[in-house]
XYZ file of C-alpha atoms in Angstrom:
446
model
C 127.541 -111.131 -27.178
C 127.235 -112.163 -23.550
C 124.740 -109.641 -22.230
C 122.111 -107.443 -23.681
C 123.529 -103.970 -24.092
C 126.042 -104.202 -26.665
C 131.099 -82.079 -21.529
C 132.275 -83.073 -19.323
C 133.002 -79.581 -20.591
C 136.181 -78.698 -18.766
C 134.920 -76.439 -16.002
C 136.463 -73.028 -15.996
C 135.772 -70.831 -13.023
C 135.200 -67.367 -14.414
C 135.492 -64.433 -12.097
C 135.303 -66.500 -8.936
C 137.859 -66.531 -6.178
C 137.419 -69.506 -3.837
C 139.545 -68.560 -0.871
C 139.582 -71.999 0.733
C 143.308 -72.191 1.306
C 143.927 -68.567 2.195
C 140.862 -68.145 4.375
C 140.614 -71.253 6.471
C 139.834 -70.842 10.133
C 139.595 -74.419 11.395
C 139.857 -74.802 15.146
C 143.533 -74.949 16.073
C 144.610 -78.235 17.596
C 141.181 -79.851 17.270
C 140.942 -83.601 16.922
C 139.161 -85.090 13.898
C 135.506 -85.805 14.437
C 135.319 -89.499 15.295
C 131.690 -90.491 14.823
C 132.012 -91.934 11.297
C 133.305 -95.497 11.105
C 134.919 -95.454 7.663
C 134.724 -99.242 7.352
C 130.974 -99.181 8.086
C 129.926 -95.613 7.326
C 126.190 -96.179 6.911
C 125.355 -98.023 10.133
C 124.334 -94.746 11.764
C 123.440 -91.419 10.203
C 124.839 -88.397 12.017
C 122.149 -85.859 13.028
C 123.178 -82.587 11.355
C 121.529 -79.192 11.772
C 121.834 -76.620 8.978
C 119.793 -73.501 9.783
C 119.231 -70.723 7.264
C 122.263 -68.492 6.935
C 122.597 -65.109 8.583
C 122.274 -62.329 5.984
C 124.635 -59.369 6.154
C 122.856 -56.656 4.166
C 119.257 -57.833 4.526
C 118.092 -57.278 0.936
C 115.373 -59.482 -0.523
C 117.730 -60.831 -3.199
C 120.337 -61.683 -0.603
C 117.720 -63.503 1.482
C 116.591 -65.514 -1.546
C 120.102 -66.521 -2.545
C 121.072 -67.227 1.033
C 118.106 -69.555 1.577
C 118.812 -71.424 -1.661
C 122.448 -71.886 -0.582
C 121.430 -73.337 2.781
C 118.972 -75.683 1.068
C 121.630 -76.809 -1.423
C 124.083 -77.448 1.395
C 121.505 -79.597 3.200
C 120.560 -81.570 0.089
C 124.174 -82.128 -0.966
C 125.341 -83.438 2.398
C 122.210 -85.577 2.776
C 122.967 -87.101 -0.652
C 126.098 -88.738 0.746
C 124.114 -91.022 3.058
C 126.229 -90.023 6.062
C 123.784 -87.564 7.616
C 120.275 -87.170 8.944
C 119.367 -83.557 8.196
C 117.240 -82.204 11.026
C 113.988 -80.296 10.433
C 114.470 -76.531 10.769
C 111.054 -76.254 12.406
C 112.565 -77.842 15.518
C 115.433 -75.341 15.814
C 115.596 -73.018 18.826
C 117.421 -70.487 16.716
C 116.804 -67.339 14.671
C 119.574 -66.985 12.093
C 119.036 -63.241 11.715
C 119.115 -62.308 15.411
C 121.090 -65.093 17.088
C 124.865 -65.377 16.928
C 126.667 -67.814 14.632
C 130.154 -67.716 16.172
C 131.395 -70.115 18.844
C 131.023 -67.802 21.883
C 127.529 -66.768 20.751
C 126.072 -70.237 20.210
C 124.013 -71.941 22.904
C 125.051 -75.510 22.087
C 122.469 -76.915 24.531
C 119.769 -75.655 22.144
C 121.231 -77.946 19.500
C 121.995 -81.033 21.584
C 118.482 -80.974 23.042
C 117.033 -81.560 19.559
C 119.582 -84.297 18.843
C 122.017 -82.375 16.636
C 125.569 -83.710 16.854
C 126.923 -81.445 14.138
C 125.912 -77.889 13.254
C 126.734 -75.736 10.244
C 126.176 -71.984 10.358
C 126.620 -69.511 7.548
C 127.039 -65.786 6.994
C 125.945 -64.654 3.521
C 126.540 -61.378 1.719
C 125.389 -60.309 -1.756
C 126.270 -56.955 -3.306
C 126.040 -56.008 -6.986
C 126.113 -59.600 -8.226
C 129.027 -60.615 -6.021
C 128.654 -63.032 -3.117
C 130.669 -63.917 -0.038
C 130.086 -66.742 2.447
C 131.517 -67.718 5.797
C 130.671 -71.327 6.668
C 131.443 -73.065 9.947
C 131.110 -76.651 11.153
C 130.609 -77.255 14.891
C 130.664 -80.285 17.157
C 127.705 -79.504 19.403
C 128.549 -81.957 22.186
C 132.105 -80.666 22.520
C 130.859 -77.112 22.017
C 133.535 -76.103 19.567
C 134.129 -75.136 15.955
C 135.967 -77.819 14.024
C 136.058 -76.264 10.551
C 135.615 -72.836 9.039
C 136.013 -71.453 5.511
C 135.512 -68.153 3.692
C 134.590 -67.969 0.010
C 133.845 -65.200 -2.460
C 132.800 -65.126 -6.083
C 130.144 -64.179 -8.594
C 126.474 -65.008 -8.143
C 126.716 -67.839 -10.652
C 129.387 -69.524 -8.529
C 127.068 -70.213 -5.613
C 126.646 -73.915 -6.342
C 130.386 -74.356 -6.816
C 131.127 -72.652 -3.489
C 128.642 -74.779 -1.559
C 130.061 -77.968 -3.030
C 133.611 -76.857 -2.264
C 132.601 -76.512 1.400
C 130.852 -79.900 1.288
C 134.135 -81.403 0.092
C 135.942 -79.757 3.004
C 133.419 -81.148 5.485
C 133.600 -84.689 4.134
C 137.382 -84.601 3.935
C 137.573 -83.518 7.573
C 135.181 -86.229 8.711
C 136.377 -89.112 6.517
C 139.732 -88.250 4.965
C 138.247 -88.226 1.430
C 137.008 -85.207 -0.534
C 133.892 -87.106 -1.519
C 131.794 -86.800 -4.646
C 130.837 -83.155 -4.975
C 132.887 -82.260 -8.044
C 132.388 -85.544 -9.906
C 130.156 -86.243 -12.896
C 128.127 -89.155 -14.219
C 127.934 -90.127 -17.889
C 125.033 -92.231 -19.133
C 123.074 -93.251 -22.210
C 119.664 -91.731 -22.949
C 117.306 -92.124 -25.906
C 115.357 -88.967 -25.140
C 116.508 -87.396 -28.427
C 115.181 -90.351 -30.426
C 118.588 -92.043 -30.564
C 120.818 -93.525 -27.900
C 123.330 -90.776 -27.124
C 125.810 -90.095 -24.296
C 124.871 -87.482 -21.691
C 126.517 -86.276 -18.514
C 125.297 -84.642 -15.322
C 126.743 -83.561 -12.003
C 126.898 -86.045 -9.120
C 123.337 -85.254 -8.002
C 121.711 -85.267 -11.458
C 121.971 -81.497 -11.946
C 122.755 -79.917 -15.321
C 122.253 -82.889 -17.649
C 123.937 -82.239 -21.016
C 124.040 -84.187 -24.258
C 127.654 -84.993 -25.210
C 127.227 -86.968 -28.452
C 125.036 -86.296 -31.460
C 125.732 -89.378 -33.525
C 122.078 -90.011 -34.474
C 122.669 -93.693 -33.899
C 123.185 -96.188 -31.057
C 125.904 -95.016 -28.659
C 126.808 -97.106 -25.593
C 129.266 -97.845 -22.789
C 130.666 -94.426 -21.788
C 134.029 -94.541 -19.973
C 135.797 -91.578 -18.321
C 139.559 -91.214 -18.460
C 141.157 -90.762 -15.032
C 141.604 -87.025 -15.498
C 138.140 -86.520 -16.968
C 139.518 -85.034 -20.188
C 138.426 -87.895 -22.437
C 135.354 -90.049 -22.840
C 135.468 -93.367 -24.677
C 132.349 -95.133 -25.953
C 130.967 -97.423 -28.629
C 128.827 -96.035 -31.440
C 127.097 -97.569 -34.446
C 127.279 -94.295 -36.405
C 129.377 -95.996 -39.117
C 127.076 -99.007 -39.331
C 128.822 -101.324 -36.852
C 129.987 -101.030 -33.228
C 133.180 -98.955 -33.339
C 135.157 -97.353 -30.546
C 135.292 -93.566 -30.279
C 137.299 -91.258 -28.033
C 136.117 -87.714 -27.417
C 138.340 -84.895 -26.186
C 135.863 -83.120 -23.924
C 137.715 -79.799 -23.844
C 137.727 -79.526 -27.643
C 134.616 -81.705 -28.164
C 136.555 -83.502 -30.900
C 135.749 -87.156 -31.622
C 138.283 -89.728 -32.871
C 137.254 -93.061 -34.381
C 139.076 -96.264 -33.431
C 137.607 -98.575 -36.057
C 138.957 -102.112 -36.186
C 137.403 -105.002 -38.076
C 134.486 -106.545 -36.201
C 133.179 -105.406 -32.817
C 134.838 -102.639 -30.776
C 133.039 -102.407 -27.417
C 133.185 -101.903 -23.613
C 136.144 -99.509 -23.192
C 137.814 -98.937 -19.794
C 140.654 -96.449 -19.209
C 143.790 -97.560 -17.369
C 143.997 -95.576 -14.094
C 146.359 -92.638 -14.464
C 147.336 -93.420 -18.071
C 146.308 -92.434 -21.588
C 145.588 -96.092 -22.342
C 142.451 -98.176 -22.300
C 141.237 -101.737 -22.477
C 138.436 -102.672 -24.865
C 136.907 -105.766 -26.406
C 137.761 -106.256 -30.079
C 136.731 -109.155 -32.306
C 138.960 -108.771 -35.380
C 140.756 -112.043 -34.503
C 137.493 -113.990 -34.364
C 136.817 -114.282 -30.633
C 135.812 -111.295 -28.555
C 139.042 -110.609 -26.662
C 140.230 -107.742 -24.481
C 143.101 -105.645 -25.832
C 145.173 -102.818 -24.406
C 145.143 -99.712 -26.615
C 146.785 -96.316 -26.587
C 144.517 -93.337 -26.147
C 144.766 -92.772 -29.901
C 143.580 -96.326 -30.614
C 146.820 -98.143 -31.425
C 146.870 -101.745 -30.160
C 149.554 -102.296 -27.522
C 148.860 -105.963 -26.757
C 146.182 -108.578 -26.301
C 145.250 -109.101 -22.643
C 142.941 -112.148 -22.642
C 143.880 -115.319 -24.487
C 141.303 -117.994 -23.707
C 138.741 -119.288 -26.193
C 135.343 -117.678 -25.754
C 134.075 -114.139 -25.321
C 135.804 -111.726 -22.909
C 134.424 -108.251 -22.364
C 133.489 -105.508 -19.855
C 136.974 -104.815 -18.449
C 137.269 -102.909 -15.175
C 140.672 -101.963 -13.721
C 141.776 -102.162 -10.108
C 142.643 -98.682 -8.747
C 146.381 -99.359 -9.117
C 146.000 -100.733 -12.650
C 147.698 -104.008 -11.716
C 144.630 -106.220 -12.091
C 141.700 -106.399 -14.479
C 138.186 -107.668 -13.782
C 136.209 -108.795 -16.795
C 133.358 -111.027 -17.940
C 133.949 -114.303 -19.770
C 131.864 -117.282 -20.850
C 134.932 -119.569 -20.852
C 133.271 -121.738 -18.170
C 130.029 -121.968 -20.150
C 128.082 -119.036 -18.720
C 129.008 -115.382 -18.175
C 131.023 -114.984 -14.966
C 133.367 -112.375 -13.495
C 137.106 -113.091 -13.556
C 140.207 -111.225 -12.380
C 143.495 -111.258 -14.282
C 146.844 -110.235 -12.791
C 148.627 -107.994 -15.291
C 152.133 -109.124 -14.300
C 151.732 -112.888 -14.028
C 148.825 -113.206 -16.432
C 147.073 -115.535 -13.988
C 143.269 -115.521 -14.146
C 140.830 -116.562 -11.444
C 137.065 -116.690 -11.363
C 135.380 -114.832 -8.484
C 131.608 -115.280 -9.066
C 129.971 -118.658 -8.544
C 126.464 -117.867 -7.303
C 124.086 -117.868 -10.270
C 124.923 -118.632 -13.873
C 124.830 -115.115 -15.344
C 127.076 -112.469 -13.734
C 128.173 -109.471 -15.806
C 129.160 -105.763 -15.817
C 131.872 -105.719 -13.130
C 132.907 -102.391 -11.596
C 135.974 -102.248 -9.336
C 135.643 -100.057 -6.252
C 138.065 -97.101 -6.019
C 138.979 -98.407 -2.574
C 140.182 -101.606 -4.234
C 138.403 -104.060 -1.953
C 135.132 -104.867 -3.740
C 133.633 -105.402 -7.165
C 130.033 -104.540 -7.990
C 128.310 -106.500 -10.755
C 124.923 -107.392 -12.237
C 123.567 -110.884 -11.650
C 120.586 -112.524 -13.343
C 118.654 -114.652 -10.831
C 114.965 -115.646 -10.804
C 114.345 -113.813 -14.086
C 115.605 -110.483 -12.745
C 118.852 -108.543 -12.983
C 120.099 -107.306 -9.606
C 123.180 -105.508 -8.320
C 125.557 -107.372 -6.024
C 128.995 -106.716 -4.568
C 131.747 -109.207 -3.778
C 135.230 -108.857 -2.318
C 138.143 -109.231 -4.698
C 138.954 -112.694 -3.371
C 135.488 -113.891 -4.395
C 134.148 -114.031 -0.856
C 131.040 -112.624 0.759
C 128.797 -111.891 -2.240
C 126.043 -109.513 -1.143
C 122.934 -108.674 -3.173
C 121.971 -104.986 -2.891
C 118.746 -104.704 -4.924
C 115.638 -106.854 -4.513
C 112.295 -107.210 -6.300
C 112.534 -103.809 -7.979
C 112.622 -104.505 -11.692
C 115.883 -105.068 -13.543
C 118.916 -103.387 -11.960
C 122.090 -103.234 -14.037
C 125.338 -101.432 -14.903
C 126.699 -100.519 -11.446
C 129.432 -97.884 -11.217
C 131.179 -96.611 -8.064
C 131.469 -93.017 -6.911
C 135.067 -91.714 -6.786
C 135.246 -92.177 -3.003
C 133.746 -95.694 -3.098
C 130.766 -94.841 -0.866
C 127.967 -94.777 -3.466
C 126.922 -96.824 -6.497
C 125.033 -95.504 -9.518
C 123.039 -97.982 -11.611
C 120.098 -98.288 -13.995
C 116.759 -99.771 -12.971
C 113.325 -100.464 -14.456
C 111.579 -100.311 -11.063
C 109.354 -97.447 -12.260
C 108.809 -98.891 -15.744
C 111.296 -97.458 -18.260
C 114.963 -97.711 -17.352
C 116.160 -94.802 -15.198
C 119.346 -93.896 -13.308
C 119.449 -94.492 -9.543
C 121.958 -94.100 -6.745
C 122.425 -96.070 -3.514
C 125.038 -96.347 -0.801
C 127.694 -99.039 -1.101
C 125.707 -101.124 1.378
C 122.491 -100.852 -0.673
C 120.652 -98.301 1.466
C 119.027 -95.014 0.393
C 118.133 -96.109 -3.134
C 116.731 -93.123 -5.029
C 116.291 -91.866 -8.559
C 118.998 -89.503 -9.754
C 117.323 -87.355 -12.406
C 114.239 -86.896 -14.560
C 114.686 -86.906 -18.334
C 112.624 -87.915 -21.332
C 113.123 -91.423 -22.642
C 115.126 -94.192 -21.003
C 118.518 -93.864 -19.310
C 121.049 -96.698 -19.042
C 124.796 -97.458 -18.757
C 125.762 -94.902 -16.061
C 129.459 -94.332 -15.390
C 130.780 -92.205 -12.509
C 133.894 -90.129 -13.126
C 136.910 -90.719 -10.907
C 138.245 -87.177 -10.997
C 137.461 -83.898 -9.303
C 136.226 -81.299 -11.816
C 136.861 -78.514 -9.297
C 140.622 -78.962 -9.579
């Protein structure tokens, strides 16, 4: 084997009405906010002010929930790497006595502290039901650029805040962002390596497999309904596919190794490395495990497939040149080209959802580090430095963030950084070690 590591419960919104489409009050005729350069989104963080929300009834419970919503909104938007969240201590604003509508806002009080964007909120809680009005303002132009109303049950507060975050990011960038995505990963906190999942920010970690064995390489289907992975529960590495709505697991057991699955974008098909023919080769399978065809045909070991967003090309790792390197194969012509040449050990490719770059792990100077390279094999850029071993990169669904594992604090943990390598931070705290993260490509709010 070339490198060392050989539920999503379908979310049902109960009793919550998110009135995003029926209760939108975006500024009529307003131009899109133009401060984010989509090609270079992290060169400058936008100063954003999010004061505590105005409370409608004034009860202690409403104030508590309202404050937690404002804090969640701040943390979630800061997580993207686009924004610098300003300190509330500097605000010339009292959310309970000052106005939160356009004619009532003194925008000079916000520009003087450097805020370019402002979000205000009106919060109401009565008998376990909540309602929010959230507005995004351009402080320099002195106008509202986005407004939404939401209502639901108390338990829907996090969902509502993240729905508004998606609206904000879509308005500013054209993409709905990451707020309804999930991350699968491997953890040995139970005593065995099992698959877990969490929300995009590490919240609500849940164990998905209970195989009491070694389970590796989680892979989300495009619609998030299925998770493929390799498990040794039957004594050797076999492929398994789990229906996450039913939590039913299907075995795809071929002779030899069955490892590194990767779903074809938009299809109930997947690529995986199988060794029943002798060599480790990549095959195309149906979602039920039937072999459709063999994809790689060179002597040597081929593994770790990663599809281009349109499913027309496949990145993978091969030792056909002597050492593990990343290659790309065109699915129509069958032509294969090598794209990594720096270093003699490059593995774990992950194709960006934007289609322009591939992230991978490279072993240089006795350390594994994360790098990115364009799909033509140009401009390799190392993103992690002198911080333990960094492996298994996986892109966020909008292509702006990368999740990966790192030993920088000792045991392997899950970390996130921007696509340019900035804002590297730990995702979650769990017992044991966490490895093999994989970001879902779908929106679990839909």
